[in-house]
Amino acid sequence: MSRGIRLTVTVPTADFAASLGDLPEGVDVIVWDMSDAAPRERLDIVVPPYMSVGRTLHHLEAVDVGLVQGQSIGFDGIEQRLPRGLVFANASSVHETSTSELALALTLAAQRHIPSFLRSQAEGRWAPEVAESLADRRVLLLGYGGIGKAVAVRLAPFEVHVTAVASRARDEDGVAVHGVDELPALLPHAEIVILTLPGGDETRHIVDDGFLSALPDGALVVNVGRGSLIDAGALVDHVRRGRIRAALDVTEPEPLPEGHPLWSLPGALIVPHVGGASSAMRPRMARLVRRQIDRMLAGEPPLNVVIGG
């Protein structure tokens, strides 16, 4: 670091600050949860609270900010809330592992009837069932970014047939990735669909009645992307009729309101948007912030910039 250079970094909790460890001389870390006015007029790196970034960005109005470092991979809706001229980076490299773990866990839980066995356990009943395997299933992976690739790696030992689909067809590291325009031909053969796409206008309700109707009876839809990917009304209809099963980490609306049919429909497994919420998150997030600090001190551009820059 050049003599005299100082950086001010804000993080939302004292635990987060402690996880950064020993920092170079001249780097000041301030705990600020963004519930009130900014602690200084100049902030070099701001890390907003996890899962509430959109509700706190207004506190950066009229503040000189070098970088806003989000704690999520997704950033849909952020551009509309981010004060003009600020640079925003997402948390690529932080959540891929945990989210792909959850995608696999949801798939296995749904295939092997774990919710049914949990109900039997709560009732003290020994109730064996013959369940669907994951092995030998045809899995359509819709989304082949960081999380999609991490899911594919974890599926490989389970002896499945994986078809990757993304916005455009390409060959990537020896994997033949299909384009979304090929979905009509691919869906009738997909026994499991795992969604890892980002949100936004281009992907909104990509899973609609037509998509679900093209799947074979009994197909499983797993969503660890964004709730907006699925037309909830169409999904409820197909699950209620026993046509389709669903395992969802994200929903639309979110949180899923009390009394929503997805809570109680047989064939639906719901978890409350916890894809990245594991013990792996904090150390990986701390490493990302440390890298951003080091790059700023070295005069290098930040990583993962998705807005501005």
XYZ file of C-alpha atoms in Angstrom:
309
model
C 0.000 0.000 0.000
C 1.284 3.427 -0.854
C 2.226 5.532 2.167
C -0.693 7.585 3.449
C -3.510 5.684 1.661
C -6.452 4.898 3.947
C -9.585 2.881 3.258
C -12.856 2.841 5.166
C -14.853 -0.385 4.986
C -18.271 -0.893 6.567
C -19.723 -4.299 7.433
C -23.124 -5.029 9.004
C -22.080 -6.917 12.156
C -19.242 -7.188 14.630
C -18.876 -10.885 13.796
C -18.337 -9.994 10.149
C -15.694 -7.458 11.133
C -13.896 -10.078 13.235
C -13.966 -12.572 10.371
C -11.840 -10.219 8.249
C -8.870 -10.880 10.515
C -5.815 -8.629 10.586
C -5.969 -6.017 7.856
C -3.218 -3.853 6.381
C -2.348 -0.645 8.167
C -4.591 2.180 7.077
C -7.737 0.047 6.584
C -10.513 1.088 8.982
C -13.449 -1.276 9.498
C -16.679 0.207 10.860
C -19.693 -1.850 11.916
C -22.727 -0.244 10.236
C -25.979 -2.130 9.657
C -27.305 0.656 7.404
C -30.328 1.279 9.614
C -29.337 4.932 10.019
C -27.148 7.589 8.419
C -23.715 6.718 7.048
C -20.888 6.997 9.589
C -18.638 8.981 7.222
C -18.971 11.072 4.093
C -16.507 8.799 2.235
C -16.811 5.010 2.370
C -14.504 2.950 0.178
C -16.303 -0.384 0.507
C -19.824 -0.860 1.891
C -21.113 -4.356 2.670
C -24.904 -4.140 3.222
C -26.786 -6.635 5.434
C -27.510 -10.012 3.876
C -30.959 -10.430 2.288
C -32.022 -6.829 2.941
C -29.727 -4.884 0.638
C -32.593 -3.376 -1.363
C -34.154 -1.837 1.752
C -30.946 -0.128 2.910
C -29.349 1.396 -0.175
C -31.155 4.726 0.242
C -28.767 5.470 3.110
C -25.997 5.814 0.510
C -27.594 8.877 -1.098
C -25.147 11.778 -1.012
C -22.351 9.505 0.288
C -19.083 9.152 -1.633
C -18.857 5.343 -2.057
C -16.156 3.426 -3.894
C -17.864 0.030 -4.017
C -21.052 -1.552 -2.711
C -20.287 -5.234 -2.125
C -23.466 -7.307 -1.996
C -23.667 -10.599 -0.125
C -25.864 -12.414 -2.669
C -25.217 -13.647 -6.184
C -28.567 -12.347 -7.405
C -28.934 -8.616 -7.993
C -32.304 -8.239 -9.739
C -33.998 -5.033 -8.590
C -30.779 -3.541 -7.201
C -30.163 -1.173 -10.107
C -33.488 0.571 -9.454
C -32.570 1.144 -5.781
C -28.849 1.872 -6.064
C -28.092 5.603 -5.953
C -26.970 6.907 -9.326
C -23.282 6.545 -10.092
C -22.446 3.870 -7.514
C -20.689 0.605 -8.362
C -22.199 -2.687 -7.170
C -20.535 -6.094 -7.025
C -22.313 -9.364 -6.343
C -21.039 -12.284 -4.269
C -19.981 -14.707 -6.993
C -17.625 -17.331 -5.506
C -19.421 -17.229 -2.129
C -22.709 -19.123 -2.534
C -22.199 -21.592 -5.382
C -21.125 -24.436 -3.099
C -23.871 -24.090 -0.490
C -26.635 -23.461 -3.021
C -25.630 -26.455 -5.127
C -25.542 -28.585 -1.958
C -29.120 -27.533 -1.219
C -30.215 -28.238 -4.795
C -28.905 -31.771 -4.432
C -30.431 -32.136 -0.953
C -33.862 -31.023 -2.182
C -33.650 -33.364 -5.155
C -32.685 -36.347 -3.016
C -35.267 -35.518 -0.339
C -38.063 -35.344 -2.898
C -36.942 -38.424 -4.826
C -36.454 -40.602 -1.734
C -39.696 -39.444 -0.010
C -37.926 -37.929 3.008
C -40.894 -35.614 3.868
C -43.175 -38.658 4.034
C -40.754 -40.467 6.338
C -40.514 -37.379 8.575
C -44.301 -37.359 8.929
C -44.218 -41.046 9.847
C -41.466 -40.392 12.384
C -43.516 -37.613 14.009
C -46.401 -40.088 14.337
C -44.177 -42.899 15.585
C -45.031 -45.107 12.584
C -42.702 -47.515 10.781
C -43.888 -47.019 7.199
C -41.544 -48.266 4.459
C -42.078 -46.983 0.923
C -40.491 -47.703 -2.441
C -39.133 -44.354 -3.667
C -37.791 -42.932 -6.903
C -34.037 -43.070 -7.390
C -31.802 -40.225 -8.437
C -29.585 -42.700 -10.269
C -30.436 -43.158 -13.947
C -32.771 -40.169 -14.020
C -32.742 -37.622 -16.845
C -31.939 -34.252 -15.257
C -32.407 -30.983 -17.131
C -30.255 -28.269 -15.595
C -31.778 -24.910 -16.551
C -29.021 -22.357 -15.985
C -25.319 -22.985 -16.491
C -23.616 -20.190 -14.619
C -21.630 -20.616 -11.415
C -24.372 -22.370 -9.478
C -25.478 -24.501 -12.431
C -21.943 -25.745 -12.983
C -21.574 -26.483 -9.264
C -24.803 -28.503 -9.352
C -23.572 -30.427 -12.395
C -20.336 -31.346 -10.606
C -22.263 -32.654 -7.600
C -24.691 -34.617 -9.747
C -21.909 -36.455 -11.582
C -21.321 -39.201 -8.957
C -25.040 -40.031 -8.854
C -25.051 -41.692 -12.284
C -27.594 -39.355 -13.852
C -28.051 -38.144 -17.412
C -27.576 -34.351 -17.305
C -28.687 -31.937 -20.019
C -27.494 -28.351 -19.510
C -29.566 -25.451 -20.857
C -28.667 -21.753 -20.844
C -29.655 -18.578 -22.651
C -27.680 -19.614 -25.722
C -26.258 -22.840 -27.107
C -22.501 -23.326 -26.765
C -19.769 -25.819 -26.006
C -18.218 -24.997 -22.636
C -15.309 -27.010 -21.264
C -16.443 -30.015 -23.260
C -20.095 -29.716 -22.153
C -22.706 -29.296 -24.876
C -24.954 -26.547 -23.493
C -28.341 -26.221 -25.184
C -30.140 -22.927 -25.762
C -33.518 -22.118 -24.202
C -35.020 -22.219 -27.682
C -34.505 -25.996 -27.559
C -36.678 -26.462 -24.449
C -39.788 -27.697 -26.341
C -37.783 -30.669 -27.626
C -36.013 -31.323 -24.301
C -38.792 -31.033 -21.717
C -40.745 -34.213 -22.624
C -37.646 -36.242 -21.691
C -36.792 -34.458 -18.409
C -37.645 -36.379 -15.254
C -36.036 -33.743 -13.007
C -35.607 -30.032 -13.763
C -33.243 -27.991 -11.573
C -33.546 -24.218 -11.955
C -30.523 -22.021 -11.212
C -31.314 -19.055 -13.464
C -31.180 -15.451 -12.211
C -34.315 -13.356 -11.910
C -35.333 -10.499 -14.181
C -37.700 -9.781 -17.043
C -36.026 -12.248 -19.430
C -36.530 -15.236 -17.135
C -39.797 -14.286 -15.419
C -42.258 -17.207 -15.497
C -40.079 -19.205 -17.855
C -41.702 -22.149 -16.077
C -45.340 -21.631 -16.984
C -48.267 -23.917 -17.754
C -46.847 -24.791 -21.168
C -43.455 -25.668 -19.687
C -45.006 -27.848 -16.967
C -47.442 -29.486 -19.380
C -44.527 -30.571 -21.577
C -42.890 -32.484 -18.710
C -43.707 -36.166 -18.202
C -46.081 -37.189 -15.405
C -44.371 -37.253 -12.016
C -41.501 -34.957 -13.015
C -39.774 -33.032 -10.235
C -39.085 -29.273 -10.472
C -36.370 -27.979 -8.124
C -35.866 -24.214 -7.852
C -32.783 -22.694 -6.202
C -32.696 -19.707 -8.573
C -35.406 -17.075 -8.082
C -39.089 -17.435 -7.262
C -40.018 -15.336 -10.281
C -38.834 -18.125 -12.597
C -42.041 -20.069 -11.907
C -45.667 -19.103 -12.509
C -46.902 -20.083 -9.039
C -50.526 -20.474 -10.147
C -49.569 -22.931 -12.872
C -47.313 -24.855 -10.491
C -50.041 -25.138 -7.852
C -52.421 -26.493 -10.473
C -50.000 -29.187 -11.669
C -48.899 -30.210 -8.163
C -52.496 -30.341 -6.905
C -53.384 -32.709 -9.749
C -50.394 -34.916 -8.959
C -48.891 -34.209 -12.369
C -45.745 -32.514 -11.116
C -43.735 -32.496 -7.871
C -41.856 -29.440 -6.607
C -38.956 -28.756 -4.236
C -38.459 -25.024 -3.785
C -35.928 -22.869 -1.965
C -37.399 -19.716 -3.512
C -41.004 -18.763 -4.190
C -43.191 -16.016 -5.598
C -44.323 -14.272 -3.457
C -41.564 -14.476 -0.868
C -41.869 -15.087 1.999
C -44.575 -17.572 1.049
C -47.661 -16.319 2.933
C -49.495 -18.338 5.551
C -52.257 -20.394 3.979
C -50.648 -20.582 0.532
C -51.501 -23.962 -1.033
C -47.848 -24.861 -1.620
C -47.390 -25.214 2.156
C -49.742 -28.165 2.381
C -49.953 -29.748 -1.061
C -48.661 -33.327 -1.222
C -45.763 -33.341 -3.631
C -44.440 -29.891 -2.604
C -41.328 -29.448 -0.461
C -40.636 -25.870 0.684
C -37.568 -24.416 2.411
C -37.282 -20.664 3.224
C -34.621 -19.311 0.807
C -31.637 -20.796 2.604
C -29.474 -21.781 -0.364
C -26.543 -19.680 0.773
C -27.292 -19.761 4.487
C -24.677 -22.220 5.708
C -21.488 -22.136 7.736
C -19.558 -21.818 4.455
C -20.929 -18.336 3.786
C -19.134 -16.149 6.344
C -15.542 -17.269 5.683
C -16.072 -17.140 1.910
C -17.687 -13.721 2.137
C -14.803 -12.506 4.303
C -12.294 -13.785 1.740
C -14.110 -11.919 -1.021
C -14.089 -8.655 0.941
C -10.390 -9.138 1.732
C -9.702 -9.581 -1.986
C -11.630 -6.409 -2.758
C -9.622 -4.508 -0.132
C -6.322 -5.806 -1.535
C -7.322 -4.883 -5.077
C -8.400 -1.400 -4.059
C -5.110 -0.850 -2.220
C -3.215 -2.034 -5.307
C -5.184 0.269 -7.604
C -6.837 -2.691 -9.375
C -10.520 -2.854 -10.383
C -12.882 -4.755 -8.068
C -14.144 -8.243 -8.760
C -17.723 -9.240 -9.652
C -18.933 -5.785 -10.734
C -22.438 -6.158 -12.154
C -23.689 -2.534 -11.999
C -21.637 0.566 -12.827
C -17.900 0.504 -13.104
